[in-house]
Amino acid sequence: MILRRFHTFNTFLKEKPVNLKNMKHSSQLWLTRQMKDPYVELAKQQNYRCRSAFKLLELNKRYKIFEPGMNVVDCGAAPGSWTQVAVNLTNANGKMVDEQKGKVIAIDKLPMHHVDGAIVYGNMDFTLEKSKQIILDSLQGKFVELVMSDMAPNSSGVKELDHENIIRLAYMTLHFALKATTFEGTLIVKLWDGSRSSEFEENVAKFYRKVNIVRPQATRSESSEKFILARGFKGIQIRATENK
C-alpha cells in the first residue's frame, strides 16, 4: 500500500510529545512511536478505531479474502478495527444495495463499543466454551466463510512465555474454526514468531489446502508478529474404526 504524503503527515511526523516529564519511560516511548506512525494518523482520517485495520486491508488486497454476503467471526476483536473492515467488505451494514448482506460477529473479553452492522459481544472471553457456543447459536445453524483472530495476550516481557501464550490462543481459534467453518473457508490467525510457530503452521496445513505466512507492511519493524492465512478448508473426515 502506498501512503500519500499529505502536508498533515509531514507536520505530524515532526511533532514531539509534550508534557512527558511525569510519564514512565515506556509510556514516553509508546507515545513517541504513535506520533511518528503514519498508520495511526491514517486510521483517524479514515475513521478506523486503530491502525491494525490496514493489516487486514492489505491481506484482502493481496489475497481477495472478503466478498459481500460472507459470514465472519472476529475473535479478540476490540477495539474493533478488523470488525469495521469486515462489515464494510461483506456488506453486513447493507450499504451496498445490489449486493448480498453478510454477517459479522465480534467477540472480546474487553468492553467493546457497538459497530454498525455487526453483532458485538464485549466483556466475553472467547476462550470459554460457553462463549463459543453463544457464537455458534448466533449463526443459527449456518457455517462461516472466515474465522479471523488478531488476538494477543498481554506481554510479560519474557519472549518464550509470550510465544507460548499466543500459541495457546491460536490453537483455540483453530479448534473453533474447525467447528464453525464452511467447506473452502478461510482462517486468519496472528502469531508472534517462536519455537512452536512451525508446528502450528503444519497443523493448520492438515485442514486447509493453502497456507501463507504474511507480514503486512503496517506491522511495525520491531514486532515479531506474522499472520497465518489458511484458505480452502478441507473439512474433517471422521473415520470409523472397526473393533477387532
PDB file of C-alpha atoms in Angstrom:
ATOM      1  CA  MET A   1       0.000   0.000   0.000  1.00  0.00           C
ATOM      2  CA  ILE A   2       1.304   3.461  -0.936  1.00  0.00           C
ATOM      3  CA  LEU A   3       0.729   6.250   1.537  1.00  0.00           C
ATOM      4  CA  ARG A   4       0.304   9.685   0.012  1.00  0.00           C
ATOM      5  CA  ARG A   5       2.390  12.274   1.773  1.00  0.00           C
ATOM      6  CA  PHE A   6      -0.164  14.849   2.748  1.00  0.00           C
ATOM      7  CA  HIS A   7       1.085  18.037   4.356  1.00  0.00           C
ATOM      8  CA  THR A   8      -0.615  16.915   7.572  1.00  0.00           C
ATOM      9  CA  PHE A   9       1.595  13.813   7.610  1.00  0.00           C
ATOM     10  CA  ASN A  10       4.767  15.887   7.375  1.00  0.00           C
ATOM     11  CA  THR A  11       3.630  18.115  10.210  1.00  0.00           C
ATOM     12  CA  PHE A  12       2.521  15.081  12.220  1.00  0.00           C
ATOM     13  CA  LEU A  13       5.876  13.344  11.887  1.00  0.00           C
ATOM     14  CA  LYS A  14       7.772  16.432  13.035  1.00  0.00           C
ATOM     15  CA  GLU A  15       5.760  16.900  16.192  1.00  0.00           C
ATOM     16  CA  LYS A  16       7.237  15.829  19.521  1.00  0.00           C
ATOM     17  CA  PRO A  17       5.251  14.658  22.541  1.00  0.00           C
ATOM     18  CA  VAL A  18       4.782  17.266  25.220  1.00  0.00           C
ATOM     19  CA  ASN A  19       4.230  17.074  28.973  1.00  0.00           C
ATOM     20  CA  LEU A  20       6.017  13.738  29.295  1.00  0.00           C
ATOM     21  CA  LYS A  21       8.019  14.635  32.379  1.00  0.00           C
ATOM     22  CA  ASN A  22       5.923  12.620  34.826  1.00  0.00           C
ATOM     23  CA  MET A  23       5.348   9.661  32.496  1.00  0.00           C
ATOM     24  CA  LYS A  24       7.122   6.327  32.728  1.00  0.00           C
ATOM     25  CA  HIS A  25       9.885   5.856  30.193  1.00  0.00           C
ATOM     26  CA  SER A  26       7.954   3.030  28.480  1.00  0.00           C
ATOM     27  CA  SER A  27       4.914   5.305  28.139  1.00  0.00           C
ATOM     28  CA  GLN A  28       7.056   8.046  26.638  1.00  0.00           C
ATOM     29  CA  LEU A  29       8.460   5.633  24.079  1.00  0.00           C
ATOM     30  CA  TRP A  30       4.975   4.379  23.178  1.00  0.00           C
ATOM     31  CA  LEU A  31       3.598   7.904  22.730  1.00  0.00           C
ATOM     32  CA  THR A  32       6.578   8.992  20.650  1.00  0.00           C
ATOM     33  CA  ARG A  33       6.186   5.930  18.427  1.00  0.00           C
ATOM     34  CA  GLN A  34       2.472   6.595  17.986  1.00  0.00           C
ATOM     35  CA  MET A  35       3.105  10.177  16.908  1.00  0.00           C
ATOM     36  CA  LYS A  36       5.665   9.069  14.333  1.00  0.00           C
ATOM     37  CA  ASP A  37       3.459   6.318  12.889  1.00  0.00           C
ATOM     38  CA  PRO A  38       1.657   7.366   9.657  1.00  0.00           C
ATOM     39  CA  TYR A  39      -0.835   4.483  10.008  1.00  0.00           C
ATOM     40  CA  VAL A  40      -2.097   5.979  13.283  1.00  0.00           C
ATOM     41  CA  GLU A  41      -2.927   9.236  11.520  1.00  0.00           C
ATOM     42  CA  LEU A  42      -4.360   7.410   8.503  1.00  0.00           C
ATOM     43  CA  ALA A  43      -6.670   5.416  10.793  1.00  0.00           C
ATOM     44  CA  LYS A  44      -8.014   8.672  12.207  1.00  0.00           C
ATOM     45  CA  GLN A  45      -8.569  10.098   8.729  1.00  0.00           C
ATOM     46  CA  GLN A  46     -10.461   7.011   7.545  1.00  0.00           C
ATOM     47  CA  ASN A  47     -12.426   6.544  10.801  1.00  0.00           C
ATOM     48  CA  TYR A  48     -10.897   3.223  11.805  1.00  0.00           C
ATOM     49  CA  ARG A  49     -10.571   2.570  15.514  1.00  0.00           C
ATOM     50  CA  CYS A  50      -6.894   1.635  15.286  1.00  0.00           C
ATOM     51  CA  ARG A  51      -4.049   1.156  12.809  1.00  0.00           C
ATOM     52  CA  SER A  52      -4.446  -2.636  12.614  1.00  0.00           C
ATOM     53  CA  ALA A  53      -7.238  -2.121  10.064  1.00  0.00           C
ATOM     54  CA  PHE A  54      -4.571  -1.601   7.413  1.00  0.00           C
ATOM     55  CA  LYS A  55      -3.063  -5.026   8.051  1.00  0.00           C
ATOM     56  CA  LEU A  56      -6.368  -6.688   7.207  1.00  0.00           C
ATOM     57  CA  LEU A  57      -6.978  -4.363   4.260  1.00  0.00           C
ATOM     58  CA  GLU A  58      -3.594  -5.327   2.845  1.00  0.00           C
ATOM     59  CA  LEU A  59      -4.305  -9.037   3.302  1.00  0.00           C
ATOM     60  CA  ASN A  60      -7.575  -8.592   1.452  1.00  0.00           C
ATOM     61  CA  LYS A  61      -5.957  -6.609  -1.342  1.00  0.00           C
ATOM     62  CA  ARG A  62      -3.340  -9.308  -1.881  1.00  0.00           C
ATOM     63  CA  TYR A  63      -5.479 -12.421  -1.410  1.00  0.00           C
ATOM     64  CA  LYS A  64      -9.100 -11.351  -2.128  1.00  0.00           C
ATOM     65  CA  ILE A  65     -10.444 -12.721   1.163  1.00  0.00           C
ATOM     66  CA  PHE A  66     -13.747 -10.887   1.539  1.00  0.00           C
ATOM     67  CA  GLU A  67     -16.911 -10.907  -0.550  1.00  0.00           C
ATOM     68  CA  PRO A  68     -20.383  -9.446   0.062  1.00  0.00           C
ATOM     69  CA  GLY A  69     -22.651 -11.930   1.795  1.00  0.00           C
ATOM     70  CA  MET A  70     -19.929 -13.703   3.774  1.00  0.00           C
ATOM     71  CA  ASN A  71     -20.351 -14.805   7.390  1.00  0.00           C
ATOM     72  CA  VAL A  72     -17.360 -13.817   9.539  1.00  0.00           C
ATOM     73  CA  VAL A  73     -16.310 -14.335  13.166  1.00  0.00           C
ATOM     74  CA  ASP A  74     -13.757 -11.865  14.568  1.00  0.00           C
ATOM     75  CA  CYS A  75     -12.065 -13.340  17.666  1.00  0.00           C
ATOM     76  CA  GLY A  76     -10.474 -10.921  20.117  1.00  0.00           C
ATOM     77  CA  ALA A  77     -11.964  -8.033  18.184  1.00  0.00           C
ATOM     78  CA  ALA A  78     -11.541  -4.999  20.472  1.00  0.00           C
ATOM     79  CA  PRO A  79     -11.295  -2.134  19.787  1.00  0.00           C
ATOM     80  CA  GLY A  80     -12.992  -3.163  16.543  1.00  0.00           C
ATOM     81  CA  SER A  81     -10.982  -2.048  13.516  1.00  0.00           C
ATOM     82  CA  TRP A  82     -10.953  -5.536  11.945  1.00  0.00           C
ATOM     83  CA  THR A  83     -14.688  -5.734  12.591  1.00  0.00           C
ATOM     84  CA  GLN A  84     -15.156  -2.417  10.781  1.00  0.00           C
ATOM     85  CA  VAL A  85     -13.236  -3.713   7.757  1.00  0.00           C
ATOM     86  CA  ALA A  86     -15.212  -6.966   7.718  1.00  0.00           C
ATOM     87  CA  VAL A  87     -18.573  -5.169   7.978  1.00  0.00           C
ATOM     88  CA  ASN A  88     -17.727  -2.924   5.035  1.00  0.00           C
ATOM     89  CA  LEU A  89     -16.369  -5.668   2.774  1.00  0.00           C
ATOM     90  CA  THR A  90     -19.083  -8.262   3.498  1.00  0.00           C
ATOM     91  CA  ASN A  91     -21.881  -5.687   3.251  1.00  0.00           C
ATOM     92  CA  ALA A  92     -23.041  -6.614   6.748  1.00  0.00           C
ATOM     93  CA  ASN A  93     -24.178  -2.995   7.110  1.00  0.00           C
ATOM     94  CA  GLY A  94     -26.326  -3.257   3.973  1.00  0.00           C
ATOM     95  CA  LYS A  95     -24.833  -0.174   2.346  1.00  0.00           C
ATOM     96  CA  MET A  96     -24.278  -1.926  -0.998  1.00  0.00           C
ATOM     97  CA  VAL A  97     -27.911  -2.188  -2.064  1.00  0.00           C
ATOM     98  CA  ASP A  98     -27.315  -4.507  -5.006  1.00  0.00           C
ATOM     99  CA  GLU A  99     -25.122  -6.981  -3.077  1.00  0.00           C
ATOM    100  CA  GLN A 100     -25.858  -9.787  -0.643  1.00  0.00           C
ATOM    101  CA  LYS A 101     -25.733  -8.850   3.026  1.00  0.00           C
ATOM    102  CA  GLY A 102     -23.181 -10.634   5.189  1.00  0.00           C
ATOM    103  CA  LYS A 103     -22.992 -11.286   8.922  1.00  0.00           C
ATOM    104  CA  VAL A 104     -20.090 -10.297  11.187  1.00  0.00           C
ATOM    105  CA  ILE A 105     -19.836 -11.493  14.791  1.00  0.00           C
ATOM    106  CA  ALA A 106     -17.191  -9.882  17.008  1.00  0.00           C
ATOM    107  CA  ILE A 107     -16.125 -11.036  20.467  1.00  0.00           C
ATOM    108  CA  ASP A 108     -13.626  -9.786  23.042  1.00  0.00           C
ATOM    109  CA  LYS A 109     -13.230 -10.073  26.803  1.00  0.00           C
ATOM    110  CA  LEU A 110     -12.669  -6.312  26.945  1.00  0.00           C
ATOM    111  CA  PRO A 111     -15.551  -3.849  26.661  1.00  0.00           C
ATOM    112  CA  MET A 112     -16.226  -3.055  23.002  1.00  0.00           C
ATOM    113  CA  HIS A 113     -18.365  -0.315  21.531  1.00  0.00           C
ATOM    114  CA  HIS A 114     -21.030  -1.257  19.017  1.00  0.00           C
ATOM    115  CA  VAL A 115     -20.048  -1.439  15.345  1.00  0.00           C
ATOM    116  CA  ASP A 116     -22.911  -0.726  12.961  1.00  0.00           C
ATOM    117  CA  GLY A 117     -23.736  -3.885  11.031  1.00  0.00           C
ATOM    118  CA  ALA A 118     -22.007  -6.275  13.449  1.00  0.00           C
ATOM    119  CA  ILE A 119     -23.132  -8.469  16.329  1.00  0.00           C
ATOM    120  CA  VAL A 120     -20.773  -7.481  19.147  1.00  0.00           C
ATOM    121  CA  TYR A 121     -20.108  -9.491  22.303  1.00  0.00           C
ATOM    122  CA  GLY A 122     -17.968  -7.366  24.618  1.00  0.00           C
ATOM    123  CA  ASN A 123     -16.878  -8.460  28.097  1.00  0.00           C
ATOM    124  CA  MET A 124     -16.993 -12.056  26.862  1.00  0.00           C
ATOM    125  CA  ASP A 125     -13.977 -14.378  26.938  1.00  0.00           C
ATOM    126  CA  PHE A 126     -13.618 -16.244  23.640  1.00  0.00           C
ATOM    127  CA  THR A 127     -11.527 -18.957  25.309  1.00  0.00           C
ATOM    128  CA  LEU A 128     -14.533 -20.178  27.341  1.00  0.00           C
ATOM    129  CA  GLU A 129     -16.629 -22.938  25.796  1.00  0.00           C
ATOM    130  CA  LYS A 130     -19.872 -21.193  26.745  1.00  0.00           C
ATOM    131  CA  SER A 131     -18.748 -18.111  24.787  1.00  0.00           C
ATOM    132  CA  LYS A 132     -18.008 -20.175  21.691  1.00  0.00           C
ATOM    133  CA  GLN A 133     -21.433 -21.773  21.970  1.00  0.00           C
ATOM    134  CA  ILE A 134     -23.061 -18.336  22.069  1.00  0.00           C
ATOM    135  CA  ILE A 135     -21.325 -17.507  18.792  1.00  0.00           C
ATOM    136  CA  LEU A 136     -22.452 -20.767  17.215  1.00  0.00           C
ATOM    137  CA  ASP A 137     -26.018 -20.105  18.379  1.00  0.00           C
ATOM    138  CA  SER A 138     -25.855 -16.626  16.807  1.00  0.00           C
ATOM    139  CA  LEU A 139     -25.054 -18.236  13.458  1.00  0.00           C
ATOM    140  CA  GLN A 140     -28.431 -20.010  13.577  1.00  0.00           C
ATOM    141  CA  GLY A 141     -27.140 -23.236  12.112  1.00  0.00           C
ATOM    142  CA  LYS A 142     -25.051 -21.615   9.373  1.00  0.00           C
ATOM    143  CA  PHE A 143     -21.314 -22.001   8.851  1.00  0.00           C
ATOM    144  CA  VAL A 144     -18.892 -19.116   8.321  1.00  0.00           C
ATOM    145  CA  GLU A 145     -16.621 -18.373   5.393  1.00  0.00           C
ATOM    146  CA  LEU A 146     -13.980 -16.721   7.577  1.00  0.00           C
ATOM    147  CA  VAL A 147     -12.708 -17.010  11.145  1.00  0.00           C
ATOM    148  CA  MET A 148     -10.112 -14.363  11.951  1.00  0.00           C
ATOM    149  CA  SER A 149      -8.091 -13.555  15.037  1.00  0.00           C
ATOM    150  CA  ASP A 150      -5.869 -10.601  15.845  1.00  0.00           C
ATOM    151  CA  MET A 151      -5.807 -11.783  19.473  1.00  0.00           C
ATOM    152  CA  ALA A 152      -2.681 -11.461  21.556  1.00  0.00           C
ATOM    153  CA  PRO A 153      -2.015 -11.956  25.278  1.00  0.00           C
ATOM    154  CA  ASN A 154      -0.715  -9.191  27.484  1.00  0.00           C
ATOM    155  CA  SER A 155       3.036  -9.079  27.064  1.00  0.00           C
ATOM    156  CA  SER A 156       5.042 -10.367  30.033  1.00  0.00           C
ATOM    157  CA  GLY A 157       8.361  -9.244  28.578  1.00  0.00           C
ATOM    158  CA  VAL A 158       9.531 -12.881  28.535  1.00  0.00           C
ATOM    159  CA  LYS A 159       9.667 -13.798  24.857  1.00  0.00           C
ATOM    160  CA  GLU A 160       9.189 -17.554  25.161  1.00  0.00           C
ATOM    161  CA  LEU A 161       6.334 -17.220  27.663  1.00  0.00           C
ATOM    162  CA  ASP A 162       4.580 -14.694  25.439  1.00  0.00           C
ATOM    163  CA  HIS A 163       5.050 -17.039  22.488  1.00  0.00           C
ATOM    164  CA  GLU A 164       3.505 -19.950  24.387  1.00  0.00           C
ATOM    165  CA  ASN A 165       0.531 -17.797  25.363  1.00  0.00           C
ATOM    166  CA  ILE A 166      -0.208 -16.605  21.848  1.00  0.00           C
ATOM    167  CA  ILE A 167       0.200 -20.166  20.504  1.00  0.00           C
ATOM    168  CA  ARG A 168      -2.453 -21.254  23.012  1.00  0.00           C
ATOM    169  CA  LEU A 169      -4.833 -18.610  21.685  1.00  0.00           C
ATOM    170  CA  ALA A 170      -4.028 -19.606  18.104  1.00  0.00           C
ATOM    171  CA  TYR A 171      -4.918 -23.245  18.767  1.00  0.00           C
ATOM    172  CA  MET A 172      -8.184 -22.204  20.417  1.00  0.00           C
ATOM    173  CA  THR A 173      -9.031 -20.196  17.307  1.00  0.00           C
ATOM    174  CA  LEU A 174      -8.138 -23.127  15.058  1.00  0.00           C
ATOM    175  CA  HIS A 175     -10.281 -25.560  17.075  1.00  0.00           C
ATOM    176  CA  PHE A 176     -13.236 -23.167  16.865  1.00  0.00           C
ATOM    177  CA  ALA A 177     -12.711 -22.714  13.118  1.00  0.00           C
ATOM    178  CA  LEU A 178     -12.836 -26.481  12.599  1.00  0.00           C
ATOM    179  CA  LYS A 179     -16.340 -26.457  14.097  1.00  0.00           C
ATOM    180  CA  ALA A 180     -17.662 -23.281  12.508  1.00  0.00           C
ATOM    181  CA  THR A 181     -16.113 -23.005   9.030  1.00  0.00           C
ATOM    182  CA  THR A 182     -17.786 -23.999   5.793  1.00  0.00           C
ATOM    183  CA  PHE A 183     -16.048 -26.074   3.118  1.00  0.00           C
ATOM    184  CA  GLU A 184     -13.384 -23.969   1.306  1.00  0.00           C
ATOM    185  CA  GLY A 185     -13.498 -21.365   4.097  1.00  0.00           C
ATOM    186  CA  THR A 186     -10.617 -19.234   5.381  1.00  0.00           C
ATOM    187  CA  LEU A 187      -8.716 -18.750   8.651  1.00  0.00           C
ATOM    188  CA  ILE A 188      -6.535 -15.800   9.659  1.00  0.00           C
ATOM    189  CA  VAL A 189      -4.522 -16.041  12.893  1.00  0.00           C
ATOM    190  CA  LYS A 190      -1.865 -13.767  14.361  1.00  0.00           C
ATOM    191  CA  LEU A 191       1.301 -15.260  15.852  1.00  0.00           C
ATOM    192  CA  TRP A 192       4.465 -13.969  17.420  1.00  0.00           C
ATOM    193  CA  ASP A 193       7.325 -15.906  15.915  1.00  0.00           C
ATOM    194  CA  GLY A 194       8.933 -18.524  18.113  1.00  0.00           C
ATOM    195  CA  SER A 195       9.827 -22.165  18.649  1.00  0.00           C
ATOM    196  CA  ARG A 196       6.306 -23.550  18.071  1.00  0.00           C
ATOM    197  CA  SER A 197       5.359 -21.491  15.021  1.00  0.00           C
ATOM    198  CA  SER A 198       6.303 -24.193  12.511  1.00  0.00           C
ATOM    199  CA  GLU A 199       4.383 -26.825  14.449  1.00  0.00           C
ATOM    200  CA  PHE A 200       1.246 -24.673  14.398  1.00  0.00           C
ATOM    201  CA  GLU A 201       1.626 -23.964  10.676  1.00  0.00           C
ATOM    202  CA  GLU A 202       1.957 -27.688   9.965  1.00  0.00           C
ATOM    203  CA  ASN A 203      -1.183 -28.463  11.961  1.00  0.00           C
ATOM    204  CA  VAL A 204      -3.153 -25.768  10.139  1.00  0.00           C
ATOM    205  CA  ALA A 205      -1.993 -27.235   6.815  1.00  0.00           C
ATOM    206  CA  LYS A 206      -3.679 -30.533   7.712  1.00  0.00           C
ATOM    207  CA  PHE A 207      -7.073 -28.866   7.360  1.00  0.00           C
ATOM    208  CA  TYR A 208      -6.549 -26.171   4.700  1.00  0.00           C
ATOM    209  CA  ARG A 209      -5.400 -26.520   1.107  1.00  0.00           C
ATOM    210  CA  LYS A 210      -3.110 -23.494   1.087  1.00  0.00           C
ATOM    211  CA  VAL A 211      -1.287 -21.759   3.936  1.00  0.00           C
ATOM    212  CA  ASN A 212       0.569 -18.458   3.567  1.00  0.00           C
ATOM    213  CA  ILE A 213       2.725 -16.724   6.156  1.00  0.00           C
ATOM    214  CA  VAL A 214       2.224 -12.989   5.776  1.00  0.00           C
ATOM    215  CA  ARG A 215       3.841  -9.957   7.375  1.00  0.00           C
ATOM    216  CA  PRO A 216       1.874  -6.855   6.343  1.00  0.00           C
ATOM    217  CA  GLN A 217       3.571  -3.537   5.690  1.00  0.00           C
ATOM    218  CA  ALA A 218       1.683  -1.987   8.602  1.00  0.00           C
ATOM    219  CA  THR A 219       3.434  -4.364  11.036  1.00  0.00           C
ATOM    220  CA  ARG A 220       5.999  -2.387  12.982  1.00  0.00           C
ATOM    221  CA  SER A 221       9.625  -3.208  12.232  1.00  0.00           C
ATOM    222  CA  GLU A 222      10.404  -4.185  15.835  1.00  0.00           C
ATOM    223  CA  SER A 223       7.473  -6.610  16.036  1.00  0.00           C
ATOM    224  CA  SER A 224       7.831 -10.382  15.593  1.00  0.00           C
ATOM    225  CA  GLU A 225       4.188 -10.745  14.552  1.00  0.00           C
ATOM    226  CA  LYS A 226       3.097 -12.587  11.444  1.00  0.00           C
ATOM    227  CA  PHE A 227      -0.241 -13.811  10.177  1.00  0.00           C
ATOM    228  CA  ILE A 228      -1.190 -17.335   9.195  1.00  0.00           C
ATOM    229  CA  LEU A 229      -3.566 -17.113   6.242  1.00  0.00           C
ATOM    230  CA  ALA A 230      -5.136 -20.507   5.568  1.00  0.00           C
ATOM    231  CA  ARG A 231      -7.540 -20.938   2.647  1.00  0.00           C
ATOM    232  CA  GLY A 232      -9.547 -23.815   1.288  1.00  0.00           C
ATOM    233  CA  PHE A 233     -10.869 -25.576   4.385  1.00  0.00           C
ATOM    234  CA  LYS A 234     -10.947 -29.277   3.573  1.00  0.00           C
ATOM    235  CA  GLY A 235     -13.385 -30.272   6.290  1.00  0.00           C
ATOM    236  CA  ILE A 236     -12.919 -33.008   8.869  1.00  0.00           C
ATOM    237  CA  GLN A 237     -13.140 -36.647   7.936  1.00  0.00           C
ATOM    238  CA  ILE A 238     -14.303 -38.912  10.715  1.00  0.00           C
ATOM    239  CA  ARG A 239     -13.077 -42.433  10.137  1.00  0.00           C
ATOM    240  CA  ALA A 240     -14.894 -45.299  11.730  1.00  0.00           C
ATOM    241  CA  THR A 241     -12.692 -47.864  13.352  1.00  0.00           C
ATOM    242  CA  GLU A 242     -13.579 -51.496  13.490  1.00  0.00           C
ATOM    243  CA  ASN A 243     -13.424 -53.424  16.719  1.00  0.00           C
ATOM    244  CA  LYS A 244     -11.102 -56.335  16.371  1.00  0.00           C
TER     245      LYS A 244
END
